[in-house]
Short mmCIF file of C-alpha atoms and ligand atoms in Angstrom, two decimals:
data_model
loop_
_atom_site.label_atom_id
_atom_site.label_comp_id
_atom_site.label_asym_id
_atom_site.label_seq_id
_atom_site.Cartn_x
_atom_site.Cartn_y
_atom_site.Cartn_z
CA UNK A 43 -79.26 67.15 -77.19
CA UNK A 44 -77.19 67.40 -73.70
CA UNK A 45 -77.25 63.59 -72.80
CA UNK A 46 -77.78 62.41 -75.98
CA UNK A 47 -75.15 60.54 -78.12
CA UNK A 48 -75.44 58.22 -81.17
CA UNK A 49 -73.46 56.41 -84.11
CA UNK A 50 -75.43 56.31 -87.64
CA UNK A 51 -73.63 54.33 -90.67
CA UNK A 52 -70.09 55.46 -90.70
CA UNK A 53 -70.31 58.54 -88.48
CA UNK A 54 -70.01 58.00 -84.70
CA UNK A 55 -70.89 60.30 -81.71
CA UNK A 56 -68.28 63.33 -81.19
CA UNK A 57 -67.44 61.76 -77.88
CA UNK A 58 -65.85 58.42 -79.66
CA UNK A 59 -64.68 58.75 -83.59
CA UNK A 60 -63.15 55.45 -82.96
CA UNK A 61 -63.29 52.59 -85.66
CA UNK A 62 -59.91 50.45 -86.18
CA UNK A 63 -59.71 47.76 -87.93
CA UNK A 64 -63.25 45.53 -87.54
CA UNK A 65 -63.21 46.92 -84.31
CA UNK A 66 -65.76 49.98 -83.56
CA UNK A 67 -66.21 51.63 -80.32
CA UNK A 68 -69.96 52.56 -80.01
CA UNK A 69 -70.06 53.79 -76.16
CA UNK A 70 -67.97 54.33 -73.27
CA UNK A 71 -68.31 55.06 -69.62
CA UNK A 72 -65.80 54.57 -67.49
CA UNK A 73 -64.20 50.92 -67.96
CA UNK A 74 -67.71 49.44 -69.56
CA UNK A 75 -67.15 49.15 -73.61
CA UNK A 76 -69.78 48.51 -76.29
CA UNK A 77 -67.86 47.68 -79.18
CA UNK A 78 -68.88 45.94 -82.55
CA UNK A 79 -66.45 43.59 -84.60
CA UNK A 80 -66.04 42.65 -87.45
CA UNK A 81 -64.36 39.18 -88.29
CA UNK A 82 -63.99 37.96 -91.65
CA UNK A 83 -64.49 34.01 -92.04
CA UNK A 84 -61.48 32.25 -90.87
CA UNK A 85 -60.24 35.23 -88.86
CA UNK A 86 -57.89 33.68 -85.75
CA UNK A 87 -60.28 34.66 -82.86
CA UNK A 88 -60.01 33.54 -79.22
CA UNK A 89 -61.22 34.57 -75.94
CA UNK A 90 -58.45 34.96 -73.19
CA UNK A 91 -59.11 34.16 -69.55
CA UNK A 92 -59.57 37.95 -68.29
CA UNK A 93 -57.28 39.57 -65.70
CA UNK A 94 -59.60 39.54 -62.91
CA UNK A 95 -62.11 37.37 -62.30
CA UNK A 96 -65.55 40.16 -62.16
CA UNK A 97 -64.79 41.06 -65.59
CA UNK A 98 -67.46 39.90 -67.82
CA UNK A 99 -66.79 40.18 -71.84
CA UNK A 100 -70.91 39.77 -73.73
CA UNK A 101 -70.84 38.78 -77.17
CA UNK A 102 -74.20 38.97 -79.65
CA UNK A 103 -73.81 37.69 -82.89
CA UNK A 104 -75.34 40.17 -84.98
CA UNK A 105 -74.76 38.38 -88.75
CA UNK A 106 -72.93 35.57 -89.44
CA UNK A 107 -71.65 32.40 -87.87
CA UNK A 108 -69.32 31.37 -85.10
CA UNK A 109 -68.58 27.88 -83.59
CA UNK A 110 -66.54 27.72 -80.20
CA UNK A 111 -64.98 23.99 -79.76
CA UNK A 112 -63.49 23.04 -77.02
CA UNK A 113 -62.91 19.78 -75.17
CA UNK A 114 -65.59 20.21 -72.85
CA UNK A 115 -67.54 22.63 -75.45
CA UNK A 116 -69.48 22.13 -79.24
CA UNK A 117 -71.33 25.02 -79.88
CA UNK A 118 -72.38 27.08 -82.62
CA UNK A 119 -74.01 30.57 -82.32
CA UNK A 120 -75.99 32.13 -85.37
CA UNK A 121 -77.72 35.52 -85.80
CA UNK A 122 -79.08 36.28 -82.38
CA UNK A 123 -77.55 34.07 -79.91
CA UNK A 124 -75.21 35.41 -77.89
CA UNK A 125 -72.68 34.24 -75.36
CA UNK A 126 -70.73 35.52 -72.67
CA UNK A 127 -67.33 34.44 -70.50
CA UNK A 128 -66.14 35.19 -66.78
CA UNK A 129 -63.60 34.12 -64.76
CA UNK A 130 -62.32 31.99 -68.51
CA UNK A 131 -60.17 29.05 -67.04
CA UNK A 132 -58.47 28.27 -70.60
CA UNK A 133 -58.22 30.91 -73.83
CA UNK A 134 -60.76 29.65 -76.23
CA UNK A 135 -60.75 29.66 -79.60
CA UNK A 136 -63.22 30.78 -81.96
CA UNK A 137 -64.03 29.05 -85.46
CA UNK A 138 -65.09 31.53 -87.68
CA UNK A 139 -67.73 29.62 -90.41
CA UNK A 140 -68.75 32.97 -91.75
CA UNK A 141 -68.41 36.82 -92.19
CA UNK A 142 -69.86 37.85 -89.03
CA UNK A 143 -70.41 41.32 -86.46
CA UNK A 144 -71.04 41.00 -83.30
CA UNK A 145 -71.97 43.36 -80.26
CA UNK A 146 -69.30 43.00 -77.78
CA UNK A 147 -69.85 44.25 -74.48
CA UNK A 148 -66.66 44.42 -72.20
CA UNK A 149 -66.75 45.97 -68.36
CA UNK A 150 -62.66 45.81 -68.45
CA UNK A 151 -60.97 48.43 -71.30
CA UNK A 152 -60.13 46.35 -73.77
CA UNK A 153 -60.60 49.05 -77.32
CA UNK A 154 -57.47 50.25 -77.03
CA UNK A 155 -55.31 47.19 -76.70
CA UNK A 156 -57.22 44.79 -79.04
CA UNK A 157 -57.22 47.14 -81.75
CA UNK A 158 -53.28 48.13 -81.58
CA UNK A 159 -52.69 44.03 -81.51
CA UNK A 160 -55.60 44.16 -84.93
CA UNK A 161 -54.10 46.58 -86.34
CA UNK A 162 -50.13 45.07 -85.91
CA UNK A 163 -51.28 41.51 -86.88
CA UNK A 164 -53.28 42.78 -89.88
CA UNK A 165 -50.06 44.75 -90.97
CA UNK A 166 -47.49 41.72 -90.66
CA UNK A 167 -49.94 39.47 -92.45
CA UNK A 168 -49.54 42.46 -95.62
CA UNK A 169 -46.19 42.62 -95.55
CA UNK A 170 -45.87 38.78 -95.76
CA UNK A 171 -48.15 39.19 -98.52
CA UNK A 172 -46.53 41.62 -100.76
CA UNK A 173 -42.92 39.67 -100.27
CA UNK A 174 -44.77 36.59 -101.97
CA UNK A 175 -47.60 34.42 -101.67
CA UNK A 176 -46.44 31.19 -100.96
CA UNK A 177 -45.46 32.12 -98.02
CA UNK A 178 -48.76 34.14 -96.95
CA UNK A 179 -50.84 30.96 -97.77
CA UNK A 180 -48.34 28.53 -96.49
CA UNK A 181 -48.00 30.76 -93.16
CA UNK A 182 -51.63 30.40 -92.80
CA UNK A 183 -52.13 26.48 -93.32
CA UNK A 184 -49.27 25.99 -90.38
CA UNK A 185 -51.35 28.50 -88.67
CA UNK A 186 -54.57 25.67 -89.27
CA UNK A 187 -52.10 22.96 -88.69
CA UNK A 188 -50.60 24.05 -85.76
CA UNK A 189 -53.86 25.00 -83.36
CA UNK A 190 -55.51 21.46 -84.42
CA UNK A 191 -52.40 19.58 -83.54
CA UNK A 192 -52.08 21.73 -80.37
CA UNK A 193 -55.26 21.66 -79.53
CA UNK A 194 -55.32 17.92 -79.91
CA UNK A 195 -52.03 17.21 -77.86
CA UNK A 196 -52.62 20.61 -75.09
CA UNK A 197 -52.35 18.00 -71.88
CA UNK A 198 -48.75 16.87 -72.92
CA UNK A 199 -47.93 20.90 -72.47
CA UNK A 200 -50.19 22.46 -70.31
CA UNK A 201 -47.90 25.58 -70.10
CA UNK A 202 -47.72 26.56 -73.95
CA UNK A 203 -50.36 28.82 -74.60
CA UNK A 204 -52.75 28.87 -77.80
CA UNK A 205 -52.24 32.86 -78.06
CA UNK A 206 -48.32 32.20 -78.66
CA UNK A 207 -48.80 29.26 -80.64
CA UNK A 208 -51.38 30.79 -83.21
CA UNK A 209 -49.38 33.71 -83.66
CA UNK A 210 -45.85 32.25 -83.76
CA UNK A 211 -47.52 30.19 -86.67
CA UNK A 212 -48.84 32.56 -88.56
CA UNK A 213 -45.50 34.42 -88.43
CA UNK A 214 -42.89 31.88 -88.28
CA UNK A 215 -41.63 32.68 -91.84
CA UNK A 216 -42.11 36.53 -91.32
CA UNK A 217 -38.37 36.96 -91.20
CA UNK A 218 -38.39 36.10 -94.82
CA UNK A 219 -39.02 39.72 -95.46
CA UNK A 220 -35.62 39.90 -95.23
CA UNK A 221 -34.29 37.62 -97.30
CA UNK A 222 -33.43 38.87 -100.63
CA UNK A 223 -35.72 37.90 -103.23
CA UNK A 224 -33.26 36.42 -105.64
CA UNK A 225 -32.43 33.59 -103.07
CA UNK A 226 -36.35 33.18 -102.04
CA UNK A 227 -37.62 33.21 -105.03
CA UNK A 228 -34.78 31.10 -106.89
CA UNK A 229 -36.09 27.62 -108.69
CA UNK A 230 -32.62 25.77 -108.92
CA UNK A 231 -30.78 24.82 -105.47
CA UNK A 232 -29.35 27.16 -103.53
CA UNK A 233 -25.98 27.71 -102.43
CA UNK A 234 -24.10 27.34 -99.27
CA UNK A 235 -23.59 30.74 -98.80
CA UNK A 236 -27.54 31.41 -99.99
CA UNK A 237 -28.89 29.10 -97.87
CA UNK A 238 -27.42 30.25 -94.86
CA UNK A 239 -28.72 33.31 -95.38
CA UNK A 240 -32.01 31.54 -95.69
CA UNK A 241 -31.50 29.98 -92.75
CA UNK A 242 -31.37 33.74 -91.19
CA UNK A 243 -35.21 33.82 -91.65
CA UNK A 244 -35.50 32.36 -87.87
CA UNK A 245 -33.19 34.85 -86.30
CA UNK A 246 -35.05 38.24 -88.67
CA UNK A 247 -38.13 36.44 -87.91
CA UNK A 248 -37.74 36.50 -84.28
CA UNK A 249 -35.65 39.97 -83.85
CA UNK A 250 -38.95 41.78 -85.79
CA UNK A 251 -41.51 40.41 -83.50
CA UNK A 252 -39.48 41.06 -80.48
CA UNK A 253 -41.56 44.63 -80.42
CA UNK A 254 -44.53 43.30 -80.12
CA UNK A 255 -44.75 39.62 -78.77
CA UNK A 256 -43.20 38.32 -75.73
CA UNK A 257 -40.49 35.55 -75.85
CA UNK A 258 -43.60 32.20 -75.87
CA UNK A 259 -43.79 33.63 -79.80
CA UNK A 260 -40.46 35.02 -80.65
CA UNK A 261 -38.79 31.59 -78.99
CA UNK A 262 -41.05 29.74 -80.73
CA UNK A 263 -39.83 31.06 -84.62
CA UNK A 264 -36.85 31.20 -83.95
CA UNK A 265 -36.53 27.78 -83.43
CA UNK A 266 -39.15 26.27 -85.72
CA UNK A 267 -36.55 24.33 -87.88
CA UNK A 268 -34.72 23.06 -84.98
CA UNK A 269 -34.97 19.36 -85.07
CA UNK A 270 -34.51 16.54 -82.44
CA UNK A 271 -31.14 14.79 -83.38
CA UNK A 272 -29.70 18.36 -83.39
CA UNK A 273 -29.79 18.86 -87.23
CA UNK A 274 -31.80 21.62 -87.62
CA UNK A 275 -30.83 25.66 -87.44
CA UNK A 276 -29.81 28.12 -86.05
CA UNK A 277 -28.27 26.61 -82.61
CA UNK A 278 -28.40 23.21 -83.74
CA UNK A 279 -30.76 22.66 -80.37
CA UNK A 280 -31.72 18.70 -79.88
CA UNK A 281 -33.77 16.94 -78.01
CA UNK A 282 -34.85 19.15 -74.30
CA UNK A 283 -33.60 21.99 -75.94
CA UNK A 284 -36.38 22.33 -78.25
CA UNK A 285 -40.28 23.61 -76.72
CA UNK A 286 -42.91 21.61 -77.31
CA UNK A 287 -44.31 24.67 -79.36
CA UNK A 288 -41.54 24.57 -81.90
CA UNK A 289 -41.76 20.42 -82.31
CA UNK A 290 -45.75 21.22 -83.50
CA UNK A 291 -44.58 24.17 -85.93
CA UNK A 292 -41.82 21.85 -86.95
CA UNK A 293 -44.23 19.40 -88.04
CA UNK A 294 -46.77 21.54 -89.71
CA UNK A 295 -44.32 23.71 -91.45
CA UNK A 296 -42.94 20.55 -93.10
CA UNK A 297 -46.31 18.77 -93.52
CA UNK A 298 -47.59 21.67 -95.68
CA UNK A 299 -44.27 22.18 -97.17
CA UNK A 300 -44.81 18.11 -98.64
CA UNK A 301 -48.46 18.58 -99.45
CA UNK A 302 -47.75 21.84 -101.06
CA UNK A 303 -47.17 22.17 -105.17
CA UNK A 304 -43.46 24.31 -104.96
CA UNK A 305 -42.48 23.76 -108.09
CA UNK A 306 -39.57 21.37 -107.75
CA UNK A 307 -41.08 18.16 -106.40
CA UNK A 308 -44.64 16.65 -106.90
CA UNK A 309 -46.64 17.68 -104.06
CA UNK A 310 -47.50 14.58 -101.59
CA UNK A 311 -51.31 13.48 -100.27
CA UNK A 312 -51.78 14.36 -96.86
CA UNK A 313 -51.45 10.69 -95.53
CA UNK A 314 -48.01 10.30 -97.83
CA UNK A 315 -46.85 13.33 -95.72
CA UNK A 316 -47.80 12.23 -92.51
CA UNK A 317 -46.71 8.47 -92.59
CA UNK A 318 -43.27 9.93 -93.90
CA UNK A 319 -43.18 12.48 -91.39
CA UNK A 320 -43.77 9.85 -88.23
CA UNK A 321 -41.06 7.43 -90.15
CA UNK A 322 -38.74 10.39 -88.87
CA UNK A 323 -38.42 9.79 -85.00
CA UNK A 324 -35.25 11.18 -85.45
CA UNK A 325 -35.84 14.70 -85.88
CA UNK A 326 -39.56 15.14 -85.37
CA UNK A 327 -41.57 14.58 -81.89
CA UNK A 328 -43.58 11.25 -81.96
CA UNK A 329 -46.40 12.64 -80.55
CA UNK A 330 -46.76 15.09 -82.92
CA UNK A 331 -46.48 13.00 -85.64
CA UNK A 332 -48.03 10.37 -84.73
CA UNK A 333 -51.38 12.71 -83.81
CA UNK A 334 -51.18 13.98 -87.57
CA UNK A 335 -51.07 10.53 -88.68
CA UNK A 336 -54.20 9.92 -86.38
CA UNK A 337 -55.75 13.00 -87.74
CA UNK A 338 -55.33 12.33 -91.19
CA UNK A 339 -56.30 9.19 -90.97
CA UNK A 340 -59.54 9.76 -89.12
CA UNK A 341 -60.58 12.82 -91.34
CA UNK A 342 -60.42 15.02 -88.44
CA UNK A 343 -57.37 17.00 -90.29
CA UNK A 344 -57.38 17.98 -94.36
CA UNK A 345 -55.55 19.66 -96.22
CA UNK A 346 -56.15 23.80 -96.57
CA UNK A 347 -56.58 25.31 -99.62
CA UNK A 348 -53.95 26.72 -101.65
FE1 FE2 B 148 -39.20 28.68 -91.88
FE1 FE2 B 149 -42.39 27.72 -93.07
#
């Protein structure tokens, strides 16, 4: 019927045939989408301050659970509630307790883009995969450890921004891919001509993401295992030299590397870790470690599964 469109189960309306990746596009006119996602429980989701401030992004939560915590925010929104954000000051991130779909309602195009990033994340995350899964879990407990630290410590660095931070942690050891499997995968100690091609996981890392994340992320791997006294690798960077954003990796790359059952040393207990971790002023931010230790302490940070 002229006029008339409509989406039923799998099939959508001739005038859209668009589904990617949890993301659906159900109508269009003009620059107003109605889209319906799909997030799987503890999908990285945030909201981003939108380029102008008239445009309005509407979110129903159809099934499932999501909690939005920030400082000034503790809210949780269950089958039926809904939300919605204009003129965002900060990019907000979304807990995801649950397998959920919501009905997202955007008056700026945002399909288009937000599916291409979906679809490039979801990709990277399988390729990690496949190589080996330590470092697909491990990439996502930094990922966990990272965003609470930041979010914890986001006053000392007001220009960092959660986006870069959440994705340079869940890819920081994405260059890995590269490595050859015989020296990733090898039980004994390495070599000195192994390891330093180990230590080439920072520069792959950061020349494969160059295509699709600006510098805050590919900066940020590539100098994840700098360390303060000028130590770490590739440009032996020390103290200034080294973002705020890589000191946080730093510290939850090597806090789950401790806690984590490798197969070489006896994995530590998450206050173990931290208090040895803090004992290292020399190479690891004080802040940093010294929230973990806080956070440990408190409860307020646990270890992730394995
Ligand atoms: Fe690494
Ligand atoms: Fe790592």
């Amino acid at each position: 019927m002229r006029g008339f469109y409509f989406n039923k189960g799998d099939s959508f309306s001739s005038e859209l045939g668009l589904s990617k990746d949890g993301l659906r596009l159900l109508a269009k006119q003009g620059n107003l989408e109605i889209m319906q996602q799909h997030i799987v429980k503890g999908a990285v989701v945030w909201l981003v301050p939108g380029e102008s401030q008239d445009d309005l992004d509407f979110f129903y939560v159809h099934s499932g659970r999501i909690d939005i915590i920030t400082d000034e925010l503790n809210e949780s929104f269950a089958p039926g509630d809904s939300f919605y954000v204009r003129d965002l000051k900060d990019e907000t991130f979304l807990k995801v307790r649950e397998d959920s779909d919501l009905v997202y309602v955007s008056t700026a195009p945002v399909f288009d883009d937000q599916a291409a990033f979906q679809k490039d994340l979801l990709n990277m995350v399988a390729q990690i995969n496949r190589k080996d899964d330590y470092t697909y879990v491990h990439s996502r407990n930094v990922m966990h450890y990272s965003v609470k630290l930041f979010t914890a410590l986001k006053q000392l660095c007001p220009a960092q921004r959660l986006e870069d931070m959440v994705v340079s942690a869940l890819f920081h050891d994405i260059g890995k891919c590269r490595v050859p499997d015989e020296i990733l995968k090898k039980k004994e100690a390495l070599t000195g001509p192994e390891y330093e091609q180990m230590k080439m996981h920072t520069v792959f890392g950061a020349e494969l993401l160059t295509k699709y994340y600006p510098e805050g992320v590919t900066g940020l791997v590539l100098r994840h295992h700098e360390r303060l006294d000028g130590s770490g690798y590739p440009f032996h960077l020390s103290g200034d030299e080294i973002p705020f954003g890589a000191r946080i990796l730093a510290v939850a790359d090597s806090f789950d590397a401790m806690t984590t059952d490798r197969g070489y040393n006896k994995p530590m207990d998450a206050l173990q870790a931290a208090q040895e971790l803090a004992g290292e002023a020399d190479k690891y931010d004080r802040r940093v470690t010294e929230k973990l230790l806080e956070m440990v302490r408190s409860g307020e940070l646990k270890l992730e599964g394995k």
